[in-house]
mmCIF file of N, CA and C in Angstrom:
data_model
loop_
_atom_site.group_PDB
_atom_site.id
_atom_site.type_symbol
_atom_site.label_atom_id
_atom_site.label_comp_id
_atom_site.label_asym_id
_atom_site.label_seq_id
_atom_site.Cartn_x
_atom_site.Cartn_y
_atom_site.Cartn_z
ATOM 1 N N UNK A 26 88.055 126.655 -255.104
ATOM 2 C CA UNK A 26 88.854 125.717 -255.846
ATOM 3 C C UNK A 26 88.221 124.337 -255.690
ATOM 4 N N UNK A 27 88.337 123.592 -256.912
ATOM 5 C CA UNK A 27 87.903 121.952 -256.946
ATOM 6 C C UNK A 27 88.988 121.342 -257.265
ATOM 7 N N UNK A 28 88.710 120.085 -256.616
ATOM 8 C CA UNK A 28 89.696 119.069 -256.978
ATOM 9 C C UNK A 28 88.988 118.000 -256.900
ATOM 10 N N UNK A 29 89.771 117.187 -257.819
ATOM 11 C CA UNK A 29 89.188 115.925 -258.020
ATOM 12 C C UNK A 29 90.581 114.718 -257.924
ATOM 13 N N UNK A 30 90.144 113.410 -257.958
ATOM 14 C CA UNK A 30 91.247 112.420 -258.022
ATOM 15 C C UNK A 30 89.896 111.644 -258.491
ATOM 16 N N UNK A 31 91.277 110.539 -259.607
ATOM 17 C CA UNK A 31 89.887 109.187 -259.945
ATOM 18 C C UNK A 31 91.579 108.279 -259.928
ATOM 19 N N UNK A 32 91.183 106.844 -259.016
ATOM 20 C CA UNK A 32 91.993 105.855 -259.378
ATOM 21 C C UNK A 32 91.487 105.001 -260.375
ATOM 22 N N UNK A 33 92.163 104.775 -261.534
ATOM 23 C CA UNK A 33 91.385 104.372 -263.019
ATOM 24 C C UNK A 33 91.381 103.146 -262.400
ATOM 25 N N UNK A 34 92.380 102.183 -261.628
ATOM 26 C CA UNK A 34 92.137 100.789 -261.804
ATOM 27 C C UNK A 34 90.821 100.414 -260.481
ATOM 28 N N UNK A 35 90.747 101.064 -259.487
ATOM 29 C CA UNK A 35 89.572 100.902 -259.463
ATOM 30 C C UNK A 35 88.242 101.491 -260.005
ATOM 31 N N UNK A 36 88.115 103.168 -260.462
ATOM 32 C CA UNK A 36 87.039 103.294 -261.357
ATOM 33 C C UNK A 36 86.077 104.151 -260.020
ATOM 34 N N UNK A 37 87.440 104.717 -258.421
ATOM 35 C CA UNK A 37 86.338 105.636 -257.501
ATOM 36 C C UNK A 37 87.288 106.655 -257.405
ATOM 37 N N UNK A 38 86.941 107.334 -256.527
ATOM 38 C CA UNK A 38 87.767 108.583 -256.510
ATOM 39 C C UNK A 38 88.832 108.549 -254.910
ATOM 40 N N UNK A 39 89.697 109.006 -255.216
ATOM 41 C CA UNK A 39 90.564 109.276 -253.808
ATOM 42 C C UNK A 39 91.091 110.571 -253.810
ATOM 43 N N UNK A 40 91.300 110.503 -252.342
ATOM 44 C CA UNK A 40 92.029 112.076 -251.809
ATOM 45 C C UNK A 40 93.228 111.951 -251.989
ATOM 46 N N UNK A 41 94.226 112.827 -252.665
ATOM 47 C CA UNK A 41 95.432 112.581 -252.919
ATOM 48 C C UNK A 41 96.010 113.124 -251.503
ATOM 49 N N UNK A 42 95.521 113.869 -250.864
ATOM 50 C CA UNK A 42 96.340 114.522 -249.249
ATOM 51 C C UNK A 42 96.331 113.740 -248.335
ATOM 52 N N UNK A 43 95.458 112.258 -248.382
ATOM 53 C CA UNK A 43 95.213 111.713 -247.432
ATOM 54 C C UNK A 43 95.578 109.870 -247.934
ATOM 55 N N UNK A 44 95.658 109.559 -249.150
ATOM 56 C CA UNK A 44 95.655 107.868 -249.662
ATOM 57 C C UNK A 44 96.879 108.259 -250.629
ATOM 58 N N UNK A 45 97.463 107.120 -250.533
ATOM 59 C CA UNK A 45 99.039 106.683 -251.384
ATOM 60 C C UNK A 45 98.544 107.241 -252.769
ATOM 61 N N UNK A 46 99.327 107.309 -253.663
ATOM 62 C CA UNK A 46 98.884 107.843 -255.216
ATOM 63 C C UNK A 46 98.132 106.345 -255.689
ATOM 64 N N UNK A 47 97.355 105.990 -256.898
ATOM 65 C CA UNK A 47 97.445 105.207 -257.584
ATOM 66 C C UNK A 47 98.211 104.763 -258.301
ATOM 67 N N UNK A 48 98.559 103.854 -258.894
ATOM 68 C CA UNK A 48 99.425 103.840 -260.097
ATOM 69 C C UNK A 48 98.771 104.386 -261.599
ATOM 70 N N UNK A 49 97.442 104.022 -261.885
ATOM 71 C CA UNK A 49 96.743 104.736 -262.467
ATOM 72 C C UNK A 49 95.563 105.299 -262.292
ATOM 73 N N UNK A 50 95.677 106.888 -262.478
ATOM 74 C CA UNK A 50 94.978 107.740 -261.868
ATOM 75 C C UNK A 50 95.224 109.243 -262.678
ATOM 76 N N UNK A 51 93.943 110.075 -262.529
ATOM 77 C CA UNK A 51 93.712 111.245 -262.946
ATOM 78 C C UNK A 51 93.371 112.416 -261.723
ATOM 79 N N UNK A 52 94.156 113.812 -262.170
ATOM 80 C CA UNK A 52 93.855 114.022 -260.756
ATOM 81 C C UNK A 52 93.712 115.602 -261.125
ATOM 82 N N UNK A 53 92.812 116.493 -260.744
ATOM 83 C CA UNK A 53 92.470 117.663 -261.688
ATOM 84 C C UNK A 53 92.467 118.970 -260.551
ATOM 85 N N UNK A 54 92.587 120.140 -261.139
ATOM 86 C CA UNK A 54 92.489 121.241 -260.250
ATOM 87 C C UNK A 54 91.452 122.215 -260.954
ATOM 88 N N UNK A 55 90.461 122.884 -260.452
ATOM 89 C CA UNK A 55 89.619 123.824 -261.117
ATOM 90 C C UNK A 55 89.868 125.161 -260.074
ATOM 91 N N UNK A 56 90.514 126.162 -260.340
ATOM 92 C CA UNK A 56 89.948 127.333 -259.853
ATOM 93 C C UNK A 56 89.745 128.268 -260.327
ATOM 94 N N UNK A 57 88.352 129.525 -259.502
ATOM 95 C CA UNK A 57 88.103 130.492 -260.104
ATOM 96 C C UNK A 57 88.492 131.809 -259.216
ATOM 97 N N UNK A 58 88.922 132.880 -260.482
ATOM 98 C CA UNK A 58 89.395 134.054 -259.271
ATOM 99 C C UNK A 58 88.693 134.783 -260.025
ATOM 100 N N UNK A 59 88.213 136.162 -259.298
ATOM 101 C CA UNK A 59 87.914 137.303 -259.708
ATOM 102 C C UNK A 59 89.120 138.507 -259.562
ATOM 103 N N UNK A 60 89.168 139.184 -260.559
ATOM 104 C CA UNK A 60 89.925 140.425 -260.375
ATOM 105 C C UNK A 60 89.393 141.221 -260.911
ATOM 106 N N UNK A 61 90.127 142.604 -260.602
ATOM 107 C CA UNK A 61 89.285 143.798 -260.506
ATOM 108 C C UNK A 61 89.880 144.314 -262.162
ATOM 109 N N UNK A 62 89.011 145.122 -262.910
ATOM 110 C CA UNK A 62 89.020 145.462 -264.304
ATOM 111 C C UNK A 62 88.428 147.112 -264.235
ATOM 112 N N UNK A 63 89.185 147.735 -264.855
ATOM 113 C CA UNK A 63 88.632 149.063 -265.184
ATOM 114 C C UNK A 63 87.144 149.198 -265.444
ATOM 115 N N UNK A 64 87.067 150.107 -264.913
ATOM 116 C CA UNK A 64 85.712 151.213 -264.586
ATOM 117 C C UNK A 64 84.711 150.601 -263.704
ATOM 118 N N UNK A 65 85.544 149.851 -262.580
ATOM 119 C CA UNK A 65 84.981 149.363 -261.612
ATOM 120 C C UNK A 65 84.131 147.952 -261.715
ATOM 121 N N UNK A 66 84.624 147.119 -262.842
ATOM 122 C CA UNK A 66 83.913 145.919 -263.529
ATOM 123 C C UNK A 66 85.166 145.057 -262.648
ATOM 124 N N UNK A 67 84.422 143.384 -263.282
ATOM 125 C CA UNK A 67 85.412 142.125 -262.807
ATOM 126 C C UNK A 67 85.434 141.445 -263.673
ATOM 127 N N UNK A 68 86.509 140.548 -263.966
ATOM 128 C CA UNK A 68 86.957 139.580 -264.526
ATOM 129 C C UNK A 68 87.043 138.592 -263.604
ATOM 130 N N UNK A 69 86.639 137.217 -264.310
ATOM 131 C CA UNK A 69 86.318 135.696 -264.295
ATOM 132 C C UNK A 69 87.871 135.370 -264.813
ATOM 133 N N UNK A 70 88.468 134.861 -263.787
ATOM 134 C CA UNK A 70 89.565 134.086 -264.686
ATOM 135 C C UNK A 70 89.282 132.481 -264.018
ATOM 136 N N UNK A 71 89.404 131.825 -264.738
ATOM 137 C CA UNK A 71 89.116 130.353 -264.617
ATOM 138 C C UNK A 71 90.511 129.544 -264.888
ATOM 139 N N UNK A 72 90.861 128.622 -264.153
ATOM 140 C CA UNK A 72 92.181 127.610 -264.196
ATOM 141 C C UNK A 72 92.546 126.324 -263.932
ATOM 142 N N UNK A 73 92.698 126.001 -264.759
ATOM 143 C CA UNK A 73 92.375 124.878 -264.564
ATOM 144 C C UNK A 73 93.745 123.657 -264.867
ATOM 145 N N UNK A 74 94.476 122.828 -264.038
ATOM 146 C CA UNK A 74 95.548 122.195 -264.138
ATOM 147 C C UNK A 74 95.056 120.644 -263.912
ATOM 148 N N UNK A 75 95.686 119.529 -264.587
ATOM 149 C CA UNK A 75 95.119 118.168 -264.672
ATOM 150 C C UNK A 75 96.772 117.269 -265.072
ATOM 151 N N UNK A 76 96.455 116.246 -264.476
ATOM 152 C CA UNK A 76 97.678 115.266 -264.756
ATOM 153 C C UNK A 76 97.089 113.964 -264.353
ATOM 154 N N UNK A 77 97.739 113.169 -265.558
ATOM 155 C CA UNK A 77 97.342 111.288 -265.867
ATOM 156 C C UNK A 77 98.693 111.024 -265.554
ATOM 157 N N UNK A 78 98.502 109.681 -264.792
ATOM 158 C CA UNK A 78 99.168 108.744 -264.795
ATOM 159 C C UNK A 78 99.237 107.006 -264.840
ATOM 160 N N UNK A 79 99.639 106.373 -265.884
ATOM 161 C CA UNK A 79 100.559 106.173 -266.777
ATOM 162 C C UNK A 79 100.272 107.029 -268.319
ATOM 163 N N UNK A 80 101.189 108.042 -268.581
ATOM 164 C CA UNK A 80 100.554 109.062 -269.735
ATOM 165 C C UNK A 80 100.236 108.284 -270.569
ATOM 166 N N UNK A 81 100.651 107.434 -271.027
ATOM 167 C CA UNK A 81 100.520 106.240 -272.044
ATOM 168 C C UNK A 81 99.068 105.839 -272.363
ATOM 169 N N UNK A 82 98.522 106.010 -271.288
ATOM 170 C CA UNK A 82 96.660 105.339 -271.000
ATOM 171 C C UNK A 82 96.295 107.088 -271.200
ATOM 172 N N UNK A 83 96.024 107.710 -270.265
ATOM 173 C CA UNK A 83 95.785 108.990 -270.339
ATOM 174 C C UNK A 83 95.466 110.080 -271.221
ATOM 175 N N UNK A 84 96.772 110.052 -272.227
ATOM 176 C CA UNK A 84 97.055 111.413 -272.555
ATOM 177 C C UNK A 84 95.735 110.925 -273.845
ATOM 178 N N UNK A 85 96.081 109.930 -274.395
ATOM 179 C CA UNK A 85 94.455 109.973 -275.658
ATOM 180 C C UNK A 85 93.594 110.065 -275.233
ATOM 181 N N UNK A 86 93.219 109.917 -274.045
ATOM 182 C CA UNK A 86 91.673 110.091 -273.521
ATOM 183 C C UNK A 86 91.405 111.465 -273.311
ATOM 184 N N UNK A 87 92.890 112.245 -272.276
ATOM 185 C CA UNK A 87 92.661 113.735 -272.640
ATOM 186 C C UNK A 87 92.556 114.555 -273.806
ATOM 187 N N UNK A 88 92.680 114.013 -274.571
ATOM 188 C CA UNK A 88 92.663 114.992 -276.398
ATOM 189 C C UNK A 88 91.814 114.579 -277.044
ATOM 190 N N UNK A 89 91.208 113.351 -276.848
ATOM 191 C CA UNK A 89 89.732 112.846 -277.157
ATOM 192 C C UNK A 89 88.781 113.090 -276.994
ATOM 193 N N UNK A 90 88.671 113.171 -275.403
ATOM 194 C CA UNK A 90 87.091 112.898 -274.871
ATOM 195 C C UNK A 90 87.063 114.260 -273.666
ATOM 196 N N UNK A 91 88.195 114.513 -272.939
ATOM 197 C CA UNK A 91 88.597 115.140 -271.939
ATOM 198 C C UNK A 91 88.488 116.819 -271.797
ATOM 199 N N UNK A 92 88.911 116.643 -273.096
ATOM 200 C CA UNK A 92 89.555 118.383 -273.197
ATOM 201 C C UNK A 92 88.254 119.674 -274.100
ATOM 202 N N UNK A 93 87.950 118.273 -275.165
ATOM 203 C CA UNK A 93 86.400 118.921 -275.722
ATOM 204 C C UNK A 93 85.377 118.661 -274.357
ATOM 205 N N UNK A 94 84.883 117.723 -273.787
ATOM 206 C CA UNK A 94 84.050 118.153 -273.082
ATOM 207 C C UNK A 94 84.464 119.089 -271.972
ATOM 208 N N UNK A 95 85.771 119.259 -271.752
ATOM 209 C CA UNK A 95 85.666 120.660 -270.907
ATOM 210 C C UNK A 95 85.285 121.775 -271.538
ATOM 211 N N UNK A 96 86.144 121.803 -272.755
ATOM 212 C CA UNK A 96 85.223 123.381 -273.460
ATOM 213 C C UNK A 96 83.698 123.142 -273.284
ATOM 214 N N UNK A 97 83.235 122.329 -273.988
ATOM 215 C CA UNK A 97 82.038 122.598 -274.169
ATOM 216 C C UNK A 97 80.979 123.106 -272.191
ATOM 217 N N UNK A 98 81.676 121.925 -271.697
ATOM 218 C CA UNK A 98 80.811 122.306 -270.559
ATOM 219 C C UNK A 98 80.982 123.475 -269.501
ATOM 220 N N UNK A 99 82.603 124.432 -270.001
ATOM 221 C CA UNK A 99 82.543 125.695 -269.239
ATOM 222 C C UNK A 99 82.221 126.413 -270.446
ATOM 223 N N UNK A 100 82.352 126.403 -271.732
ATOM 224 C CA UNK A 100 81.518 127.542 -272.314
ATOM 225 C C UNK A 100 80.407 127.754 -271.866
ATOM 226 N N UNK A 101 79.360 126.574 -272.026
ATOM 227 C CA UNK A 101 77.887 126.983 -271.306
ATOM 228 C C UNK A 101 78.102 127.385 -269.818
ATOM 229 N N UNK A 102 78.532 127.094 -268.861
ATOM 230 C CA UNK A 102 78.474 127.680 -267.692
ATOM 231 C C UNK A 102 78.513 128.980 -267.902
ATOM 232 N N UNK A 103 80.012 129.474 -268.552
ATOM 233 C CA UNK A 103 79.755 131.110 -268.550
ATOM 234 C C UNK A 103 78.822 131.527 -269.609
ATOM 235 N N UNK A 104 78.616 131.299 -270.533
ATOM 236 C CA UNK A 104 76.854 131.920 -270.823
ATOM 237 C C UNK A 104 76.062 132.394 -270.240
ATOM 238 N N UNK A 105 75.895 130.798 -269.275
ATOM 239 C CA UNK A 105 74.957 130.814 -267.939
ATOM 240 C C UNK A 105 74.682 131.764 -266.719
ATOM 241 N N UNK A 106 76.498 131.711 -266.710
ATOM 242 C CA UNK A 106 76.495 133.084 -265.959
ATOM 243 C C UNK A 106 76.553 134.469 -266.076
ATOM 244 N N UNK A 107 76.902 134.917 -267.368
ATOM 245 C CA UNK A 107 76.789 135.558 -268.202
ATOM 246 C C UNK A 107 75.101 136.267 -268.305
ATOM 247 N N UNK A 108 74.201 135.217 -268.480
ATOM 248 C CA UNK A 108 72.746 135.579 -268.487
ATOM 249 C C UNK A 108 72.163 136.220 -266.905
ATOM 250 N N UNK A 109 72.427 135.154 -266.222
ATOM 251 C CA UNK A 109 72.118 135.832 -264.572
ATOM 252 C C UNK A 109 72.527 136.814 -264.144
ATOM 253 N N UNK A 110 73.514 137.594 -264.463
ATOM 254 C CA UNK A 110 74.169 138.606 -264.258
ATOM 255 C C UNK A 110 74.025 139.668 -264.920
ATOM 256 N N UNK A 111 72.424 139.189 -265.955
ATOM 257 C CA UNK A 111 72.219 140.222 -266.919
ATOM 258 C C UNK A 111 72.604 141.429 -267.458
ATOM 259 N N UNK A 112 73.664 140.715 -268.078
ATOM 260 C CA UNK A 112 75.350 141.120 -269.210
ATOM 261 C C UNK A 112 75.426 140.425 -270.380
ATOM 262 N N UNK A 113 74.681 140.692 -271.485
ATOM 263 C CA UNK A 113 74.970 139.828 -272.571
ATOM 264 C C UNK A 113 75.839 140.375 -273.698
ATOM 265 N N UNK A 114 76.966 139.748 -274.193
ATOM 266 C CA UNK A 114 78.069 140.520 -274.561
ATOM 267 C C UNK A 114 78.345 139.313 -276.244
#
């Protein structure tokens, strides 16, 4: 699992388990699980949870800029991995 925190008004990142919240701030969860799939194969499930605060600032940047470059940059990953695992589907 990844996590991330960014305090927007300063522009670095903080630990949310360990520093007060920001007032504005982005703060993201990435995890990956494997489970088990018939005829002895696996599935990639990927998950991913994210929250802005003040939504007001936030939420256009997530539907803008945020949410396409996540597709784009886990589609290519699983390609990627997809190829190394020489499985092309």
């Amino acid at each position: 699992m990844l996590r991330s925190g960014l305090d927007l008004s300063r522009g670095r990142s903080f630990d949310p388990l360990a520093e007060p919240l920001p007032q504005a701030r982005l703060d993201g969860i990435w995890a990956f699980h494997l489970r088990p799939a018939p005829f002895g194969e696996s599935r990639l499930v990927v998950r991913t949870r994210g929250r802005g605060r003040p939504r007001w600032l936030t939420r256009p940047f997530d539907l803008t800029l945020g949410e396409p470059a996540h597709f784009i940059m886990q589609t290519r990953q699983f390609h990627n991995l997809r190829t190394r695992v020489g499985r092309e589907t």
